[in-house]
Backbone as CSV, one residue per row, in Angstrom:
resi,resn,N_x,N_y,N_z,CA_x,CA_y,CA_z,C_x,C_y,C_z
1,MET,8.341,9.773,4.082,7.958,10.686,3.216,6.661,10.488,2.583
2,ALA,6.222,8.900,2.107,5.359,8.439,1.791,3.779,9.084,2.167
3,ARG,4.295,8.760,4.076,3.015,9.420,4.636,2.647,10.935,4.692
4,LEU,3.797,11.578,4.333,2.847,13.060,4.388,3.271,13.709,3.023
5,VAL,2.852,13.013,2.208,2.538,13.527,0.316,1.589,14.700,0.815
6,PRO,1.684,15.833,0.534,1.004,16.788,0.334,-0.326,16.792,-0.547
7,TYR,-0.520,15.701,-1.383,-1.106,15.747,-2.513,-2.512,15.052,-2.146
8,SER,-3.778,15.377,-1.560,-4.766,14.607,-1.252,-5.005,13.504,-2.021
9,ASP,-4.904,13.681,-3.219,-5.696,12.663,-4.228,-4.560,11.571,-4.502
10,ALA,-3.150,11.364,-4.020,-1.919,11.008,-4.345,-2.437,9.417,-4.232
11,ARG,-1.676,8.547,-5.867,-1.475,7.529,-5.489,0.043,6.985,-5.337
12,ILE,0.464,6.470,-4.400,1.514,6.166,-4.024,1.756,4.415,-4.348
13,ILE,2.920,4.132,-4.830,3.630,3.034,-5.091,4.827,3.283,-4.403
14,ASN,5.103,2.113,-3.535,6.239,1.521,-2.731,7.119,0.697,-3.418
15,ILE,8.174,0.977,-3.658,9.025,0.173,-4.397,10.382,-0.354,-3.539
16,SER,10.173,-1.419,-2.971,11.281,-1.772,-1.960,11.040,-3.233,-1.663
17,ARG,11.987,-3.698,-0.599,11.743,-5.304,-0.682,10.802,-5.518,0.693
18,ARG,10.665,-4.487,1.257,9.023,-4.575,2.288,8.283,-3.465,2.326
19,GLY,7.162,-3.564,2.233,5.973,-2.789,1.858,5.746,-1.824,3.067
20,LEU,5.111,-0.734,2.804,4.597,0.105,3.569,2.943,-0.325,4.059
21,THR,2.748,-0.209,5.202,1.243,-0.580,5.491,0.614,0.512,5.057
22,GLY,-0.486,0.474,3.834,-1.686,1.538,3.345,-0.867,1.745,2.012
23,PHE,-0.119,1.413,1.540,0.246,2.006,0.501,0.294,0.971,-0.769
24,ASP,0.526,1.092,-1.854,0.683,0.152,-2.686,2.067,-0.381,-2.933
25,HIS,2.228,-1.789,-3.053,3.599,-1.796,-2.764,4.091,-3.036,-4.232
26,TYR,5.192,-2.256,-4.710,5.900,-3.406,-5.836,7.216,-3.658,-5.171
27,PRO,7.143,-5.195,-5.113,8.563,-5.758,-4.536,9.553,-5.469,-5.322
28,ALA,10.619,-4.988,-4.979,12.111,-4.988,-5.842,13.173,-4.694,-4.721
29,ASP,14.471,-5.497,-5.130,15.418,-5.382,-4.395,16.460,-4.579,-5.046
30,LEU,16.483,-3.054,-5.055,17.374,-2.108,-5.773,18.740,-2.525,-5.510
31,ALA,19.140,-3.526,-4.909,20.555,-3.667,-4.969,20.868,-4.667,-6.035
32,ASP,19.736,-5.314,-6.380,20.087,-6.502,-7.618,19.786,-5.730,-9.268
33,PRO,20.665,-5.583,-10.024,20.099,-5.264,-11.162,19.320,-6.093,-11.855
34,ALA,19.012,-7.196,-11.545,18.319,-7.642,-12.289,16.496,-7.107,-11.747
35,SER,16.448,-6.287,-11.086,15.289,-5.704,-10.573,15.113,-4.810,-11.484
36,TRP,15.834,-3.769,-12.067,15.820,-2.396,-12.405,15.139,-2.804,-13.823
37,CYS,14.969,-3.530,-14.607,14.268,-3.590,-15.557,12.726,-3.733,-15.700
38,ARG,12.380,-4.529,-14.378,11.017,-4.396,-13.815,10.678,-3.460,-13.176
39,VAL,11.437,-2.554,-12.513,10.765,-1.479,-12.149,10.630,-0.108,-13.430
40,ALA,11.637,-0.136,-14.488,11.093,0.459,-15.877,10.141,0.260,-16.148
41,ASP,10.039,-1.169,-15.989,8.563,-1.414,-17.063,7.376,-0.881,-16.044
42,LEU,7.685,-0.987,-14.892,6.469,-0.608,-14.156,6.256,1.290,-14.374
43,PHE,7.728,1.930,-14.425,7.275,3.114,-14.756,6.553,3.440,-15.908
44,ALA,7.039,2.878,-17.007,6.624,3.194,-18.348,4.803,2.283,-18.534
45,ARG,4.422,1.550,-17.858,3.179,1.097,-17.468,2.151,2.133,-16.861
46,GLU,2.792,2.892,-15.568,2.144,3.429,-14.604,1.801,4.898,-15.644
47,ILE,3.102,5.555,-16.109,3.104,6.901,-16.765,2.217,6.779,-18.155
48,LYS,2.326,6.013,-18.736,1.632,5.617,-20.078,0.407,6.353,-20.378
49,ASP,-0.322,5.927,-19.514,-2.015,6.519,-19.497,-2.057,7.351,-18.310
50,PHE,-1.306,8.018,-17.643,-1.248,8.691,-16.459,-2.082,10.013,-17.066
51,ALA,-3.161,10.310,-16.321,-4.226,11.642,-16.268,-4.305,12.362,-15.170
52,GLY,-3.096,12.280,-14.268,-2.941,13.496,-13.273,-2.700,14.380,-13.726
53,GLU,-2.042,15.094,-12.808,-1.574,16.337,-13.099,0.290,16.012,-12.910
54,ARG,0.953,15.741,-12.040,2.008,15.348,-11.275,2.662,14.035,-11.015
55,ALA,3.784,13.855,-11.692,4.257,12.379,-11.429,5.504,12.542,-10.467
56,VAL,5.850,11.915,-9.453,7.150,12.268,-8.667,8.113,10.799,-8.513
57,PHE,8.969,10.706,-8.669,9.633,9.892,-8.260,10.377,10.026,-6.883
58,VAL,10.625,9.568,-6.089,11.168,9.952,-4.782,12.297,8.570,-4.841
59,HIS,13.508,8.916,-4.881,14.620,7.687,-4.696,15.149,7.943,-3.329
60,ALA,14.906,7.441,-2.431,15.464,7.485,-0.967,16.109,6.013,-0.578
61,ALA,16.150,5.070,-1.424,16.864,3.737,-0.867,18.457,4.266,-0.947
62,GLY,19.006,3.432,0.124,20.452,3.621,0.761,21.308,2.700,1.296
63,THR,22.303,2.580,1.333,22.792,1.780,2.346,24.125,2.289,2.771
64,LEU,24.464,1.779,4.330,25.887,2.152,4.703,26.774,0.868,4.969
65,GLU,25.520,-0.129,4.906,26.311,-1.692,4.839,27.156,-1.990,3.809
66,PRO,28.364,-2.586,4.000,28.778,-2.797,5.208,29.729,-1.593,5.796
67,ILE,29.729,-1.078,7.103,30.473,0.258,7.400,31.852,-0.438,7.598
68,GLY,32.870,-0.032,7.124,33.956,-0.414,7.213,35.002,0.042,6.186
69,PHE,36.165,-0.061,6.420,37.237,0.317,5.202,37.099,-0.358,4.026
70,ALA,37.374,0.331,2.780,37.308,-0.370,1.689,38.805,-1.202,1.694
71,GLY,38.604,-2.550,1.194,39.423,-3.660,1.097,39.450,-4.558,2.485
72,GLU,38.292,-4.196,3.607,38.820,-4.757,4.533,37.003,-5.723,4.799
73,VAL,36.193,-5.002,4.182,35.191,-5.468,4.329,34.664,-6.887,3.652
74,SER,33.292,-7.327,3.733,33.055,-8.370,2.514,32.671,-7.708,0.997
75,ALA,33.514,-8.476,0.262,33.527,-8.155,-1.107,32.254,-8.342,-1.750
76,ASP,31.193,-9.303,-1.667,29.967,-9.369,-1.993,29.141,-7.862,-1.346
77,ALA,29.113,-7.770,-0.081,28.311,-6.829,0.503,29.045,-5.565,0.112
78,TYR,30.204,-5.029,-0.183,30.687,-4.149,-0.791,29.746,-3.843,-2.091
79,THR,30.031,-4.598,-3.177,29.549,-4.857,-4.261,27.988,-4.382,-4.241
80,ARG,27.011,-5.027,-3.301,25.637,-4.583,-3.367,25.762,-3.378,-2.699
81,GLU,26.521,-2.854,-2.185,26.154,-1.157,-1.793,26.429,-0.156,-2.652
82,VAL,27.724,-0.749,-3.648,28.158,0.408,-4.681,26.777,0.277,-5.618
83,LEU,26.282,-1.097,-5.849,25.022,-1.022,-6.884,23.683,-0.319,-6.549
84,LEU,23.561,-0.213,-5.140,22.334,0.227,-4.663,22.751,1.816,-4.637
85,ASN,23.574,2.333,-4.221,24.018,3.455,-3.866,24.200,4.409,-4.741
86,SER,25.307,3.864,-5.943,25.666,4.521,-7.107,24.807,4.191,-8.321
87,ALA,24.514,3.009,-8.668,23.953,2.675,-9.949,22.597,2.348,-10.038
88,SER,21.923,2.439,-9.000,20.547,2.107,-9.312,19.969,3.478,-9.253
89,PRO,20.202,5.063,-8.434,19.464,6.019,-9.362,20.011,6.167,-10.323
90,GLN,21.204,5.935,-10.899,21.172,6.764,-12.332,20.586,5.597,-13.331
91,VAL,20.746,4.372,-13.305,19.494,3.620,-13.977,18.237,3.775,-13.828
92,LEU,17.752,4.069,-12.526,16.090,4.222,-12.417,15.709,5.693,-12.590
93,GLY,16.683,6.501,-12.853,16.560,8.084,-12.880,15.975,7.954,-14.375
94,ASP,16.922,7.198,-15.118,16.982,7.246,-16.561,15.736,6.574,-17.429
95,ALA,15.569,5.539,-16.392,14.264,4.928,-16.834,12.595,5.975,-16.570
96,PHE,12.780,6.379,-15.673,11.907,7.288,-15.545,11.733,8.513,-16.122
97,LEU,12.874,9.055,-16.795,12.815,10.186,-17.641,12.377,9.515,-18.837
98,ARG,12.775,8.019,-19.381,12.209,7.875,-20.691,10.608,7.565,-20.515
99,ALA,10.308,7.404,-19.445,8.584,7.122,-19.365,8.058,8.329,-19.315
100,ALA,9.023,9.541,-18.978,7.860,10.552,-18.620,7.537,11.480,-19.862
101,ARG,8.578,10.684,-20.764,8.125,11.551,-22.298,6.899,11.591,-22.881
102,GLU,6.262,10.451,-22.205,5.163,9.802,-22.894,4.013,10.520,-22.074
103,THR,4.217,11.497,-21.303,2.621,12.022,-20.808,3.091,13.614,-20.604
104,ARG,1.837,14.347,-20.397,1.739,15.617,-20.276,1.718,16.246,-18.963
105,ALA,1.860,15.313,-18.132,2.023,15.690,-16.583,3.275,16.137,-15.894
106,GLU,3.425,17.113,-15.395,4.551,17.375,-14.705,5.249,16.457,-14.126
107,CYS,6.506,16.540,-14.123,7.465,15.151,-13.608,8.416,15.540,-12.888
108,HIS,8.597,14.796,-12.201,9.938,15.352,-10.716,10.679,14.096,-10.530
109,ILE,11.769,14.255,-10.588,12.879,13.714,-9.654,13.330,14.208,-8.625
110,VAL,12.954,13.322,-7.816,13.820,13.921,-6.228,14.948,12.492,-5.862
111,MET,15.926,13.055,-5.624,17.288,12.142,-5.007,17.353,12.514,-3.567
112,ILE,17.464,11.419,-2.556,17.895,12.108,-1.271,19.311,11.653,-0.803
113,THR,19.962,12.744,-1.088,21.349,12.516,-1.107,21.936,12.752,0.653
114,SER,23.285,13.323,0.751,23.902,13.483,1.841,25.055,14.274,1.815
115,GLY,25.458,15.131,2.796,26.515,15.689,2.946,27.580,15.059,2.995
116,ALA,27.496,13.376,2.978,28.923,12.828,2.794,29.151,12.647,1.315
117,ALA,28.667,13.462,0.252,28.973,13.059,-0.928,30.072,14.130,-1.212
118,PHE,30.108,15.512,0.059,31.311,16.053,-0.381,32.173,16.039,1.009
119,ASN,32.064,15.467,2.258,32.574,15.169,3.207,33.329,14.002,3.460
120,VAL,34.767,13.509,3.642,35.513,12.124,3.972,34.757,11.633,4.911
121,TYR,34.164,10.501,4.964,33.564,9.708,6.300,34.720,8.331,6.379
122,GLU,35.449,8.262,6.824,36.358,7.128,6.666,35.114,5.611,7.199
123,GLY,35.249,4.723,6.346,34.298,3.299,6.612,32.912,3.735,5.951
124,TRP,32.873,4.744,5.370,31.821,4.801,4.264,31.700,5.326,2.885
125,SER,33.022,4.373,2.707,33.392,4.925,0.782,32.659,4.825,-0.175
126,ALA,31.564,3.562,-0.070,31.000,3.580,-1.134,29.777,4.073,-0.932
127,TYR,29.271,4.680,0.218,28.183,5.553,0.415,28.786,6.769,0.022
128,CYS,29.432,7.086,0.326,30.352,8.509,0.125,30.361,8.557,-1.704
129,ALA,30.758,7.720,-2.328,30.738,7.891,-3.590,30.055,7.888,-4.332
130,GLY,28.770,7.161,-3.839,27.327,6.945,-4.189,26.734,8.363,-4.586
131,LYS,26.582,8.778,-3.032,25.961,10.167,-3.104,26.832,11.323,-4.034
132,ALA,27.767,11.345,-4.061,28.545,12.241,-5.293,27.939,11.803,-6.536
133,ALA,28.227,10.208,-6.570,27.719,10.467,-8.143,26.018,10.382,-8.487
134,MET,25.500,10.652,-7.462,24.160,10.723,-7.676,23.637,12.391,-7.767
135,ASP,24.545,12.862,-6.935,24.393,14.581,-6.960,24.823,14.937,-8.589
136,HIS,26.104,14.315,-8.759,26.526,14.859,-10.526,25.240,14.354,-11.326
137,TRP,24.734,13.188,-11.201,23.954,12.730,-12.529,22.596,13.955,-12.428
138,VAL,22.384,14.082,-11.029,21.114,15.159,-10.963,21.832,16.411,-11.660
139,ARG,22.910,16.860,-11.467,23.177,18.190,-12.063,22.917,18.074,-13.672
140,THR,23.768,16.719,-14.009,23.998,16.749,-15.539,22.601,16.456,-16.214
141,ALA,21.812,15.274,-15.947,20.467,15.112,-16.244,19.729,16.386,-16.478
142,GLY,19.620,17.089,-14.921,18.775,18.282,-14.956,19.094,19.534,-15.885
143,SER,20.421,19.435,-16.042,20.715,20.115,-17.476,20.593,20.184,-18.796
144,GLU,20.345,18.731,-18.811,19.922,18.068,-20.181,18.281,18.062,-20.190
145,GLN,17.818,18.109,-19.200,16.505,18.373,-19.452,15.904,19.892,-19.615
146,GLN,17.116,20.669,-19.289,16.569,22.159,-19.398,16.760,22.578,-20.756
147,ARG,18.000,21.872,-21.654,18.261,22.143,-22.825,17.326,21.655,-24.057
148,ARG,16.677,20.477,-23.385,15.779,19.813,-24.267,14.298,20.044,-23.567
149,GLY,14.302,21.164,-22.995,12.750,21.678,-22.962,11.868,20.552,-22.091
150,GLY,12.853,19.851,-21.587,11.754,18.638,-20.678,11.010,18.867,-19.682
151,ARG,9.942,18.389,-19.643,8.909,18.535,-18.301,9.497,18.402,-17.035
152,CYS,10.491,17.613,-17.358,11.010,16.440,-15.859,12.218,17.661,-15.120
153,ARG,11.790,18.001,-14.065,12.370,18.625,-13.104,13.301,17.378,-11.939
154,LEU,14.479,17.487,-11.948,15.068,17.162,-11.008,16.010,17.692,-10.119
155,LEU,16.028,17.248,-8.727,16.448,17.657,-7.517,17.230,16.596,-6.776
156,ALA,17.969,16.914,-5.838,18.959,15.985,-5.231,18.839,17.032,-3.663
157,VAL,18.273,16.403,-2.409,18.019,16.869,-1.430,18.827,16.504,-0.209
158,ALA,19.521,16.917,0.360,20.610,16.655,1.459,19.674,16.716,3.042
159,PRO,19.212,16.083,3.694,18.091,16.596,4.651,18.820,16.939,5.787
160,GLY,19.930,16.405,6.197,20.351,16.662,7.165,20.892,15.296,8.113
161,VAL,21.140,15.284,9.521,21.505,14.118,10.263,19.807,13.658,10.638
162,VAL,19.027,13.130,10.059,17.793,12.687,10.463,17.844,11.528,11.260
163,GLU,16.617,11.744,12.203,16.718,10.384,13.512,16.131,9.364,13.069
164,THR,16.348,8.493,12.249,15.962,7.410,11.652,17.083,6.060,11.987
165,ALA,16.283,4.959,11.467,17.199,3.652,11.793,18.435,3.809,11.451
166,MET,18.661,4.432,10.205,20.017,4.574,9.647,20.734,5.325,11.087
167,GLN,20.384,6.458,11.542,21.465,7.141,12.379,21.533,5.841,13.834
168,ARG,20.811,4.966,14.159,20.847,4.270,15.079,22.029,3.516,14.495
169,GLN,22.159,2.738,13.178,23.080,1.749,12.769,24.322,2.732,13.052
170,ILE,24.452,4.029,12.662,25.922,4.736,12.715,26.102,4.887,14.452
171,ARG,25.083,4.926,14.922,25.677,5.297,16.577,26.119,3.775,16.896
172,ALA,25.688,2.746,16.229,26.220,1.272,16.922,27.633,0.797,16.441
173,ALA,28.172,1.486,15.529,29.297,1.417,14.823,30.417,1.647,15.539
174,SER,31.532,0.692,15.423,32.793,0.646,16.041,33.827,1.647,15.773
175,ARG,34.683,2.359,16.545,35.380,3.544,16.270,36.305,3.032,15.120
176,ALA,36.517,1.615,14.891,37.813,0.839,14.533,37.111,1.148,12.599
177,ASP,35.798,0.988,12.877,35.473,0.760,11.371,34.867,2.237,10.864
178,PHE,34.366,2.969,11.989,33.984,4.412,11.860,34.458,5.398,12.370
179,PRO,35.492,5.946,12.208,36.352,6.712,13.248,35.598,8.014,13.674
180,SER,34.335,8.304,12.845,33.533,9.592,13.503,32.386,9.352,14.026
181,VAL,32.341,7.986,14.404,31.244,7.875,15.538,30.480,8.899,16.599
182,ASP,31.757,9.398,16.934,31.426,9.621,18.035,30.809,11.196,17.679
183,ARG,30.772,11.711,17.022,30.226,13.240,16.350,28.826,12.655,16.394
184,PHE,28.302,11.766,15.683,26.901,11.564,15.439,26.299,10.913,17.228
185,VAL,27.262,10.222,18.022,26.811,9.998,19.474,26.308,11.204,19.771
186,GLU,27.034,12.235,19.574,27.069,13.825,20.522,25.826,14.080,19.702
187,LEU,25.762,14.595,18.788,24.517,15.257,17.913,23.161,14.524,18.854
188,HIS,23.013,13.039,18.652,22.072,12.589,19.287,21.742,12.965,20.853
189,GLU,22.900,12.874,21.664,22.809,13.418,23.232,22.288,14.422,23.277
190,LYS,22.625,15.577,22.207,22.539,16.967,22.451,21.139,17.187,21.854
191,GLN,20.638,16.108,21.192,18.968,16.376,20.808,18.868,16.945,19.388
192,GLN,20.237,16.884,18.704,20.459,17.968,17.432,20.433,17.246,16.083
193,THR,19.494,15.765,16.153,19.224,15.243,14.944,18.204,15.901,14.532
194,ARG,17.388,15.537,13.354,16.155,16.189,12.795,15.124,15.520,13.005
195,ASP,13.976,15.986,13.173,12.743,15.137,13.181,12.631,14.637,11.940
196,PRO,12.275,13.224,11.240,11.720,12.686,10.096,10.602,13.785,9.495
197,GLU,9.646,13.901,10.296,8.358,14.392,9.487,8.404,15.771,8.914
198,GLN,9.179,16.579,10.023,9.670,17.655,9.640,10.702,17.735,8.556
199,ALA,11.746,16.899,8.301,12.338,16.747,7.047,11.991,16.590,5.837
200,ALA,10.709,15.885,5.895,9.768,15.320,4.944,9.035,16.474,4.329
201,ARG,8.652,17.257,5.190,7.430,18.247,5.042,8.566,19.237,3.907
202,GLU,9.749,19.584,4.714,10.735,20.454,3.989,10.899,19.922,2.397
203,ILE,10.918,18.707,2.519,11.544,18.112,0.926,10.176,18.297,0.236
204,TRP,9.084,17.861,0.595,8.043,18.013,-0.468,7.767,19.601,-0.602
205,SER,7.906,20.493,0.163,8.178,22.049,-0.254,8.777,22.589,-1.209
206,LEU,10.065,21.695,-1.565,10.768,22.355,-2.554,10.131,21.932,-3.972
207,LEU,9.127,21.436,-4.195,8.724,21.087,-5.760,7.574,22.381,-6.025
208,ASP,7.494,22.928,-5.322,6.740,24.501,-5.272,7.607,25.688,-5.648
209,ARG,9.215,25.077,-5.247,9.882,26.312,-5.536,10.629,26.329,-6.835
210,ASP,10.931,27.444,-7.182,11.529,27.783,-8.490,13.087,27.513,-8.366
211,LEU,13.160,26.407,-8.646,14.762,25.765,-8.404,15.379,25.374,-9.863
212,GLU,16.521,25.529,-9.787,17.096,25.587,-11.353,17.038,23.782,-11.666
213,ASN,16.959,23.402,-12.718,16.770,22.158,-12.881,18.331,21.488,-12.939
214,GLY,17.878,20.414,-11.726,19.362,19.657,-11.577,20.112,20.511,-9.883
215,ALA,19.204,21.146,-9.099,19.785,21.631,-7.862,19.962,20.658,-7.246
216,ILE,21.183,20.952,-6.399,21.300,19.899,-5.034,21.308,20.892,-3.946
217,VAL,19.888,20.936,-3.289,19.772,21.584,-1.829,20.118,20.931,-0.709
218,ASP,21.072,21.388,0.143,21.243,21.372,1.329,20.043,21.834,2.361
219,LEU,19.281,20.863,3.242,18.522,21.895,3.812,19.138,22.399,5.524
220,HIS,20.262,22.133,5.500,21.084,22.678,6.394,21.624,24.302,6.020
221,VAL,21.319,24.356,4.836,21.910,25.630,3.963,20.615,26.354,4.146
222,PRO,20.563,27.871,5.024,19.546,28.563,4.809,18.959,28.890,2.796
223,ALA,17.571,28.816,2.800,17.492,29.104,1.418,17.651,30.769,1.253
224,ASP,17.850,30.807,-0.108,18.198,32.461,-0.553,16.947,33.187,-0.436
């Protein structure tokens, strides 16, 4: 998504453990709660004197690790998965909303969600629960923004089965740990996974649509 931002003069800050070539990088492990206050401070600093027209926070961080049944995988790894998938979107979303109160710019929060929010995938319990939590946070915080007349619009987008490194990880999983693996292997073999660039363009285009604040959009479902 960073490489396909539709705003020619946009400044992009990549918040992650590993940076992207060509973009400003703020190193942070979003599965570690100790990093969240630092990211909140970054939002506050960047937005306080922001003179642009639009500020967008895209939360795309997520993990499937460890793939396996609850109660059977590493407890430490499972805890990190819960923190990254469930807690970090809410805490960092809250931080961005606080910072957005200090600017007159149009502000957006875009959370990358998944059909796993409402479908049961054995082996993905923390991932499924995290996406469900993300969706309901977006719905609720979006409704709150609407009530307060806030300038920040919230959106969660499920882009579909996009051909990314995560899909390769899924296809490599064992049936014992992830019983639905054959479905994803078949989608790949039939070339039915989505192109990442096309998915990114569709996500960016949603910011120009008149969507309800707190909308959950599934890109597999045709627009009204």
